[in-house]
mmCIF file of C-alpha atoms in Angstrom:
data_model
loop_
_atom_site.group_PDB
_atom_site.id
_atom_site.type_symbol
_atom_site.label_atom_id
_atom_site.label_comp_id
_atom_site.label_asym_id
_atom_site.label_seq_id
_atom_site.Cartn_x
_atom_site.Cartn_y
_atom_site.Cartn_z
ATOM 1 C CA MET A 79 0.000 0.000 0.000
ATOM 2 C CA LYS A 80 1.512 3.305 -1.119
ATOM 3 C CA ASP A 81 -1.259 5.672 0.021
ATOM 4 C CA LEU A 82 -4.223 5.810 2.382
ATOM 5 C CA LEU A 83 -7.057 7.534 0.542
ATOM 6 C CA THR A 84 -10.010 5.429 1.750
ATOM 7 C CA ILE A 85 -10.542 2.307 3.833
ATOM 8 C CA LYS A 86 -10.906 0.451 0.517
ATOM 9 C CA ASP A 87 -7.107 0.763 0.193
ATOM 10 C CA LEU A 88 -6.608 -1.518 3.210
ATOM 11 C CA SER A 89 -6.874 -5.267 3.529
ATOM 12 C CA LEU A 90 -8.124 -6.863 6.745
ATOM 13 C CA GLU A 91 -4.552 -7.924 7.467
ATOM 14 C CA GLY A 92 -3.374 -4.373 6.830
ATOM 15 C CA ILE A 93 -5.902 -3.017 9.334
ATOM 16 C CA LYS A 94 -4.785 -5.559 11.941
ATOM 17 C CA GLN A 95 -1.157 -4.588 11.415
ATOM 18 C CA ILE A 96 -1.973 -0.905 11.917
ATOM 19 C CA PHE A 97 -3.891 -1.728 15.096
ATOM 20 C CA ASP A 98 -1.062 -3.891 16.465
ATOM 21 C CA LEU A 99 1.465 -1.140 15.798
ATOM 22 C CA SER A 100 -0.877 1.508 17.248
ATOM 23 C CA ALA A 101 -1.190 -0.485 20.481
ATOM 24 C CA LYS A 102 2.584 -0.993 20.647
ATOM 25 C CA LEU A 103 3.383 2.671 20.047
ATOM 26 C CA LYS A 104 0.751 3.787 22.568
ATOM 27 C CA LYS A 105 2.016 1.435 25.275
ATOM 28 C CA GLU A 106 5.651 2.371 24.728
ATOM 29 C CA LYS A 107 4.790 6.081 24.669
ATOM 30 C CA GLN A 108 3.138 5.661 28.079
ATOM 31 C CA GLU A 109 6.293 3.888 29.279
ATOM 32 C CA GLY A 110 8.465 6.764 28.107
ATOM 33 C CA ILE A 111 10.105 4.816 25.280
ATOM 34 C CA GLU A 112 11.136 7.064 22.403
ATOM 35 C CA HIS A 113 10.944 6.040 18.757
ATOM 36 C CA LYS A 114 12.990 7.250 15.835
ATOM 37 C CA ILE A 115 11.163 5.226 13.195
ATOM 38 C CA LEU A 116 10.909 8.281 10.930
ATOM 39 C CA LEU A 117 14.165 9.988 11.901
ATOM 40 C CA ASN A 118 14.879 12.943 9.589
ATOM 41 C CA LYS A 119 11.639 12.309 7.645
ATOM 42 C CA THR A 120 9.328 15.241 6.887
ATOM 43 C CA LEU A 121 5.540 15.244 6.500
ATOM 44 C CA GLY A 122 3.986 18.023 4.420
ATOM 45 C CA MET A 123 0.546 18.806 5.856
ATOM 46 C CA ILE A 124 -1.823 20.569 3.433
ATOM 47 C CA PHE A 125 -4.885 22.132 5.054
ATOM 48 C CA ALA A 126 -7.764 23.574 3.040
ATOM 49 C CA LYS A 127 -10.038 22.930 6.044
ATOM 50 C CA SER A 128 -9.297 24.058 9.581
ATOM 51 C CA SER A 129 -8.713 21.450 12.267
ATOM 52 C CA THR A 130 -7.783 20.816 15.890
ATOM 53 C CA ARG A 131 -7.336 17.052 16.198
ATOM 54 C CA THR A 132 -6.006 16.380 12.691
ATOM 55 C CA ARG A 133 -3.337 19.061 12.752
ATOM 56 C CA VAL A 134 -2.132 18.512 16.315
ATOM 57 C CA SER A 135 -2.161 14.704 16.173
ATOM 58 C CA PHE A 136 -0.236 14.521 12.885
ATOM 59 C CA GLU A 137 2.254 17.224 13.855
ATOM 60 C CA VAL A 138 2.912 15.749 17.293
ATOM 61 C CA GLY A 139 2.881 12.231 15.850
ATOM 62 C CA ILE A 140 5.588 12.814 13.239
ATOM 63 C CA TYR A 141 7.689 14.600 15.891
ATOM 64 C CA GLN A 142 7.369 11.660 18.298
ATOM 65 C CA LEU A 143 8.545 9.339 15.520
ATOM 66 C CA GLY A 144 11.710 11.390 15.053
ATOM 67 C CA GLY A 145 10.592 13.467 12.075
ATOM 68 C CA GLN A 146 8.954 16.834 11.578
ATOM 69 C CA GLY A 147 5.765 18.209 10.099
ATOM 70 C CA ILE A 148 5.355 21.301 7.944
ATOM 71 C CA PHE A 149 1.974 23.058 8.046
ATOM 72 C CA LEU A 150 0.923 24.152 4.554
ATOM 73 C CA SER A 151 -2.247 26.214 4.390
ATOM 74 C CA SER A 152 -3.772 26.130 0.929
ATOM 75 C CA ASN A 153 -3.873 29.937 1.175
ATOM 76 C CA ASP A 154 -0.121 30.092 1.769
ATOM 77 C CA ILE A 155 1.160 27.770 -0.954
ATOM 78 C CA GLN A 156 0.891 28.175 -4.714
ATOM 79 C CA LEU A 157 -1.915 25.597 -4.860
ATOM 80 C CA GLY A 158 -4.195 28.347 -3.559
ATOM 81 C CA ARG A 159 -3.059 30.700 -6.350
ATOM 82 C CA GLY A 160 -3.760 28.433 -9.290
ATOM 83 C CA GLU A 161 -0.815 26.018 -9.413
ATOM 84 C CA THR A 162 -2.045 22.626 -10.560
ATOM 85 C CA ILE A 163 -2.353 19.707 -8.156
ATOM 86 C CA GLU A 164 -0.068 17.740 -10.490
ATOM 87 C CA ASP A 165 2.711 20.320 -10.235
ATOM 88 C CA THR A 166 2.265 20.629 -6.474
ATOM 89 C CA ALA A 167 2.534 16.854 -6.091
ATOM 90 C CA LYS A 168 5.696 16.679 -8.168
ATOM 91 C CA VAL A 169 7.377 19.562 -6.333
ATOM 92 C CA LEU A 170 6.513 18.308 -2.850
ATOM 93 C CA SER A 171 7.792 14.854 -3.805
ATOM 94 C CA ARG A 172 11.258 16.435 -4.180
ATOM 95 C CA TYR A 173 11.116 18.063 -0.721
ATOM 96 C CA VAL A 174 9.217 15.897 1.751
ATOM 97 C CA ASP A 175 8.752 12.200 2.519
ATOM 98 C CA GLY A 176 4.980 12.099 2.819
ATOM 99 C CA ILE A 177 1.896 14.288 2.405
ATOM 100 C CA MET A 178 -1.184 14.534 4.595
ATOM 101 C CA ILE A 179 -4.019 16.545 3.041
ATOM 102 C CA ARG A 180 -7.280 17.764 4.580
ATOM 103 C CA THR A 181 -9.498 19.284 1.914
ATOM 104 C CA PHE A 182 -12.926 19.384 0.262
ATOM 105 C CA ALA A 183 -13.069 17.383 -2.987
ATOM 106 C CA HIS A 184 -11.925 13.775 -2.735
ATOM 107 C CA SER A 185 -10.878 13.927 -6.377
ATOM 108 C CA ASP A 186 -8.156 16.414 -5.368
ATOM 109 C CA VAL A 187 -6.633 13.846 -3.025
ATOM 110 C CA GLU A 188 -6.790 11.179 -5.713
ATOM 111 C CA GLU A 189 -5.051 13.471 -8.186
ATOM 112 C CA LEU A 190 -2.383 14.388 -5.636
ATOM 113 C CA ALA A 191 -1.676 10.708 -4.998
ATOM 114 C CA LYS A 192 -1.606 9.973 -8.737
ATOM 115 C CA TYR A 193 1.264 12.371 -9.379
ATOM 116 C CA ALA A 194 3.156 12.192 -6.070
ATOM 117 C CA ASP A 195 6.104 9.813 -5.744
ATOM 118 C CA ILE A 196 5.648 9.734 -1.968
ATOM 119 C CA PRO A 197 2.837 8.438 0.297
ATOM 120 C CA VAL A 198 -0.355 10.517 0.487
ATOM 121 C CA ILE A 199 -2.638 10.285 3.522
ATOM 122 C CA ASN A 200 -6.235 11.504 3.407
ATOM 123 C CA GLY A 201 -6.726 13.602 6.547
ATOM 124 C CA LEU A 202 -10.362 14.237 5.544
ATOM 125 C CA THR A 203 -12.373 15.069 2.444
ATOM 126 C CA ASP A 204 -16.062 15.719 1.888
ATOM 127 C CA SER A 205 -16.389 12.030 0.998
ATOM 128 C CA TYR A 206 -14.145 10.109 3.405
ATOM 129 C CA HIS A 207 -12.359 10.297 6.766
ATOM 130 C CA PRO A 208 -10.298 7.068 6.917
ATOM 131 C CA CYS A 209 -7.922 8.052 9.740
ATOM 132 C CA GLN A 210 -10.856 8.801 12.033
ATOM 133 C CA ALA A 211 -12.659 5.555 11.149
ATOM 134 C CA LEU A 212 -9.532 3.494 11.843
ATOM 135 C CA THR A 213 -9.149 5.309 15.149
ATOM 136 C CA ASP A 214 -12.766 4.555 16.018
ATOM 137 C CA LEU A 215 -12.363 0.832 15.384
ATOM 138 C CA PHE A 216 -9.090 0.773 17.307
ATOM 139 C CA THR A 217 -10.824 2.492 20.245
ATOM 140 C CA ILE A 218 -13.707 -0.007 20.169
ATOM 141 C CA LYS A 219 -11.288 -2.945 20.061
ATOM 142 C CA GLU A 220 -9.254 -1.453 22.897
ATOM 143 C CA ASN A 221 -12.420 -1.141 24.991
ATOM 144 C CA LYS A 222 -14.274 -4.310 23.986
ATOM 145 C CA GLY A 223 -11.392 -6.642 23.144
ATOM 146 C CA GLU A 224 -12.804 -7.527 19.735
ATOM 147 C CA LEU A 225 -14.691 -6.142 16.756
ATOM 148 C CA LYS A 226 -16.282 -9.006 14.846
ATOM 149 C CA GLY A 227 -19.813 -9.692 16.012
ATOM 150 C CA LEU A 228 -20.278 -6.387 17.828
ATOM 151 C CA LYS A 229 -22.958 -3.903 16.777
ATOM 152 C CA MET A 230 -22.218 -0.230 16.174
ATOM 153 C CA THR A 231 -25.059 2.240 15.687
ATOM 154 C CA TYR A 232 -24.493 5.595 14.023
ATOM 155 C CA ILE A 233 -27.209 8.227 14.351
ATOM 156 C CA GLY A 234 -27.189 11.359 12.211
ATOM 157 C CA ASP A 235 -25.978 12.706 8.890
ATOM 158 C CA GLY A 236 -24.867 10.219 6.225
ATOM 159 C CA ASN A 237 -21.632 12.139 5.722
ATOM 160 C CA ASN A 238 -17.945 11.405 5.091
ATOM 161 C CA MET A 239 -17.691 9.862 8.556
ATOM 162 C CA VAL A 240 -20.469 7.389 7.787
ATOM 163 C CA ASN A 241 -18.910 6.473 4.438
ATOM 164 C CA SER A 242 -15.659 5.514 6.134
ATOM 165 C CA LEU A 243 -17.350 3.752 9.059
ATOM 166 C CA LEU A 244 -19.433 1.628 6.661
ATOM 167 C CA LEU A 245 -16.335 0.483 4.784
ATOM 168 C CA ALA A 246 -14.309 -0.067 7.951
ATOM 169 C CA ALA A 247 -17.053 -2.025 9.716
ATOM 170 C CA ALA A 248 -17.569 -4.240 6.673
ATOM 171 C CA LYS A 249 -13.821 -4.951 6.442
ATOM 172 C CA VAL A 250 -13.552 -6.212 10.034
ATOM 173 C CA GLY A 251 -16.926 -7.948 10.429
ATOM 174 C CA LEU A 252 -18.480 -5.328 12.712
ATOM 175 C CA ASP A 253 -22.267 -5.022 12.362
ATOM 176 C CA ILE A 254 -23.368 -1.446 11.669
ATOM 177 C CA SER A 255 -26.761 0.229 11.766
ATOM 178 C CA ILE A 256 -27.216 3.754 10.382
ATOM 179 C CA ALA A 257 -30.203 5.902 11.375
ATOM 180 C CA SER A 258 -30.626 9.045 9.259
ATOM 181 C CA PRO A 259 -33.478 11.169 7.901
ATOM 182 C CA GLN A 260 -34.454 10.086 4.399
ATOM 183 C CA ALA A 261 -32.847 13.113 2.740
ATOM 184 C CA TYR A 262 -29.535 12.590 4.535
ATOM 185 C CA LYS A 263 -28.929 8.875 4.157
ATOM 186 C CA PRO A 264 -25.454 7.536 3.277
ATOM 187 C CA GLN A 265 -24.341 7.517 -0.364
ATOM 188 C CA GLU A 266 -25.894 4.553 -2.160
ATOM 189 C CA ASP A 267 -22.678 3.702 -4.004
ATOM 190 C CA VAL A 268 -20.739 3.521 -0.721
ATOM 191 C CA VAL A 269 -23.439 1.383 0.899
ATOM 192 C CA SER A 270 -23.312 -0.929 -2.109
ATOM 193 C CA VAL A 271 -19.527 -1.335 -1.878
ATOM 194 C CA ALA A 272 -19.738 -1.886 1.891
ATOM 195 C CA LYS A 273 -22.387 -4.589 1.454
ATOM 196 C CA GLU A 274 -20.223 -6.302 -1.142
ATOM 197 C CA ILE A 275 -17.253 -6.304 1.251
ATOM 198 C CA ALA A 276 -19.502 -7.457 4.111
ATOM 199 C CA GLN A 277 -20.373 -10.672 2.279
ATOM 200 C CA SER A 278 -16.909 -12.055 2.988
ATOM 201 C CA THR A 279 -16.819 -10.965 6.646
ATOM 202 C CA GLU A 280 -20.497 -11.656 7.434
ATOM 203 C CA SER A 281 -20.968 -8.098 8.651
ATOM 204 C CA LYS A 282 -24.576 -6.929 8.849
ATOM 205 C CA ILE A 283 -25.452 -3.505 7.447
ATOM 206 C CA GLU A 284 -28.747 -1.787 8.242
ATOM 207 C CA ILE A 285 -29.955 1.586 6.944
ATOM 208 C CA THR A 286 -33.055 2.967 8.648
ATOM 209 C CA ASN A 287 -34.755 6.194 9.734
ATOM 210 C CA ASP A 288 -35.807 4.760 13.130
ATOM 211 C CA ILE A 289 -33.217 5.635 15.778
ATOM 212 C CA LEU A 290 -34.552 3.328 18.501
ATOM 213 C CA THR A 291 -34.591 0.357 16.129
ATOM 214 C CA ALA A 292 -31.034 1.166 15.099
ATOM 215 C CA ALA A 293 -29.843 1.591 18.698
ATOM 216 C CA LYS A 294 -31.431 -1.580 20.051
ATOM 217 C CA ASP A 295 -28.808 -3.885 21.606
ATOM 218 C CA ALA A 296 -25.950 -1.776 20.259
ATOM 219 C CA ASP A 297 -22.470 -2.211 21.746
ATOM 220 C CA VAL A 298 -21.393 1.180 20.414
ATOM 221 C CA LEU A 299 -23.391 4.371 19.802
ATOM 222 C CA TYR A 300 -21.867 7.034 17.573
ATOM 223 C CA THR A 301 -22.917 10.429 16.290
ATOM 224 C CA ASP A 302 -21.474 13.493 14.569
ATOM 225 C CA VAL A 303 -22.501 17.121 14.095
ATOM 226 C CA TRP A 304 -25.589 17.786 12.012
ATOM 227 C CA ALA A 305 -23.813 20.297 9.765
ATOM 228 C CA SER A 306 -20.259 19.447 8.728
ATOM 229 C CA MET A 307 -17.677 21.938 7.494
ATOM 230 C CA GLY A 308 -19.008 23.333 4.221
ATOM 231 C CA ASP A 309 -22.654 22.872 5.249
ATOM 232 C CA GLU A 310 -22.872 26.085 7.282
ATOM 233 C CA ASP A 311 -25.464 27.632 4.965
ATOM 234 C CA GLU A 312 -27.796 24.676 5.681
ATOM 235 C CA ILE A 313 -27.702 24.894 9.487
ATOM 236 C CA GLU A 314 -31.342 25.892 10.077
ATOM 237 C CA GLU A 315 -32.635 23.370 7.544
ATOM 238 C CA ARG A 316 -30.506 20.616 9.058
ATOM 239 C CA GLN A 317 -31.457 21.446 12.646
ATOM 240 C CA ALA A 318 -35.092 20.952 11.676
ATOM 241 C CA ALA A 319 -34.408 17.693 9.822
ATOM 242 C CA PHE A 320 -32.280 16.193 12.608
ATOM 243 C CA ALA A 321 -34.260 17.447 15.617
ATOM 244 C CA SER A 322 -35.397 13.922 16.518
ATOM 245 C CA TYR A 323 -31.991 12.342 15.773
ATOM 246 C CA GLN A 324 -30.341 13.139 19.072
ATOM 247 C CA VAL A 325 -28.389 10.632 21.165
ATOM 248 C CA ASN A 326 -29.887 10.999 24.638
ATOM 249 C CA SER A 327 -30.633 8.859 27.675
ATOM 250 C CA GLU A 328 -33.658 7.269 25.964
ATOM 251 C CA VAL A 329 -31.528 6.149 23.026
ATOM 252 C CA MET A 330 -28.757 4.902 25.331
ATOM 253 C CA SER A 331 -31.316 2.923 27.349
ATOM 254 C CA VAL A 332 -32.185 0.610 24.443
ATOM 255 C CA ALA A 333 -28.532 -0.188 23.753
ATOM 256 C CA LYS A 334 -26.655 -2.776 25.778
ATOM 257 C CA LYS A 335 -25.956 -1.811 29.391
ATOM 258 C CA ASP A 336 -22.217 -1.718 28.748
ATOM 259 C CA ALA A 337 -22.513 0.223 25.477
ATOM 260 C CA ILE A 338 -19.949 2.941 24.841
ATOM 261 C CA PHE A 339 -20.527 6.325 23.239
ATOM 262 C CA LEU A 340 -18.273 7.775 20.522
ATOM 263 C CA HIS A 341 -18.153 11.163 18.771
ATOM 264 C CA CYS A 342 -15.425 12.313 16.377
ATOM 265 C CA LEU A 343 -15.660 15.887 17.770
ATOM 266 C CA PRO A 344 -16.170 18.792 17.851
ATOM 267 C CA ALA A 345 -19.534 18.235 19.546
ATOM 268 C CA HIS A 346 -22.565 20.482 19.932
ATOM 269 C CA ARG A 347 -24.119 19.554 23.271
ATOM 270 C CA GLY A 348 -27.886 19.893 23.153
ATOM 271 C CA GLU A 349 -28.011 19.168 19.422
ATOM 272 C CA GLU A 350 -26.747 15.782 18.181
ATOM 273 C CA VAL A 351 -26.005 14.609 21.743
ATOM 274 C CA THR A 352 -27.018 15.641 25.246
ATOM 275 C CA ALA A 353 -24.417 16.719 27.792
ATOM 276 C CA GLU A 354 -25.665 13.872 29.998
ATOM 277 C CA VAL A 355 -24.491 11.334 27.421
ATOM 278 C CA ILE A 356 -21.256 12.839 26.097
ATOM 279 C CA ASP A 357 -20.051 13.729 29.592
ATOM 280 C CA GLY A 358 -21.391 10.536 31.166
ATOM 281 C CA ASP A 359 -19.692 7.339 32.280
ATOM 282 C CA GLN A 360 -20.335 5.497 29.004
ATOM 283 C CA SER A 361 -18.641 8.158 26.888
ATOM 284 C CA ILE A 362 -15.046 7.543 25.819
ATOM 285 C CA VAL A 363 -14.789 10.422 23.356
ATOM 286 C CA PHE A 364 -11.519 11.747 24.785
ATOM 287 C CA ASP A 365 -9.874 8.307 24.694
ATOM 288 C CA GLN A 366 -11.084 8.226 21.089
ATOM 289 C CA ALA A 367 -9.575 11.671 20.398
ATOM 290 C CA GLU A 368 -6.241 10.667 21.967
ATOM 291 C CA ASN A 369 -6.100 7.553 19.817
ATOM 292 C CA ARG A 370 -5.939 9.696 16.671
ATOM 293 C CA LEU A 371 -2.319 10.314 17.681
ATOM 294 C CA HIS A 372 -1.393 6.661 18.131
ATOM 295 C CA VAL A 373 -3.217 5.311 15.069
ATOM 296 C CA GLN A 374 -1.854 8.015 12.772
ATOM 297 C CA LYS A 375 1.659 7.366 14.058
ATOM 298 C CA ALA A 376 1.160 3.748 13.007
ATOM 299 C CA ILE A 377 -0.172 4.845 9.597
ATOM 300 C CA MET A 378 2.799 7.181 9.015
ATOM 301 C CA ALA A 379 5.282 4.555 10.175
ATOM 302 C CA THR A 380 3.699 1.966 7.860
ATOM 303 C CA LEU A 381 3.688 4.207 4.781
ATOM 304 C CA MET A 382 6.789 6.351 5.291
ATOM 305 C CA GLU A 383 9.361 4.092 6.970
#
């Protein structure tokens, strides 16, 4: 594997290897063991979208592996002034050892990877968020000890997060139920691909508009903001559409008693989730956020070593 653009790029064995390395790096970091796996390596980090977790976790991660990260705002480099993605890819390939890009159109990431001679990591696009989905599965496995046979329920917008979770769940045999309003269901082509993958892992995929049906007997409950970056002009419309798609104590009560709650953050308490849930004992959202660091270190080490 040269790049990580979507979960489709990974085999089941590849996912397991990333998880094993993530666990090793996390444990040894806690023990104070330093790593120089990427000594003198440089990661170029292109940001067309603002970020807290993505920027900090990648920049700290490459540093902890012995390398360094360079923040490249799309407004500060020539890409933002009309230079082609092809030329940018070829130039950066002469300077750095890997590229992480967080942007809007997924086709831009694909084009960057096509012309770059170095690994390209998708830090988020409007279509996919593979690093977050891998982190989510790693966090579930860390908490539950396994993935196959568990049920994860996602409630909310059928966005880039859902696309990646569908593919990731199907790859590892995790059952997934998505509850969304009819107008905001996951992309049909992604659901189709996920169902095709799920045939070999016996993962069950359910798409519904009934949140209590979706949440019943869930091991994991997950939600995201109702309006993602780029959807700001739809906030009022979305708030109306998603008003009944909130993760609250009633929804948690139909899940398993030991169910955990996940959210990729940032969160809007009182909208997609109540404060009672996200700040409650079943929430592990900050363990989940921390694990972005460890999983992305494993991804960088795998691609850039």
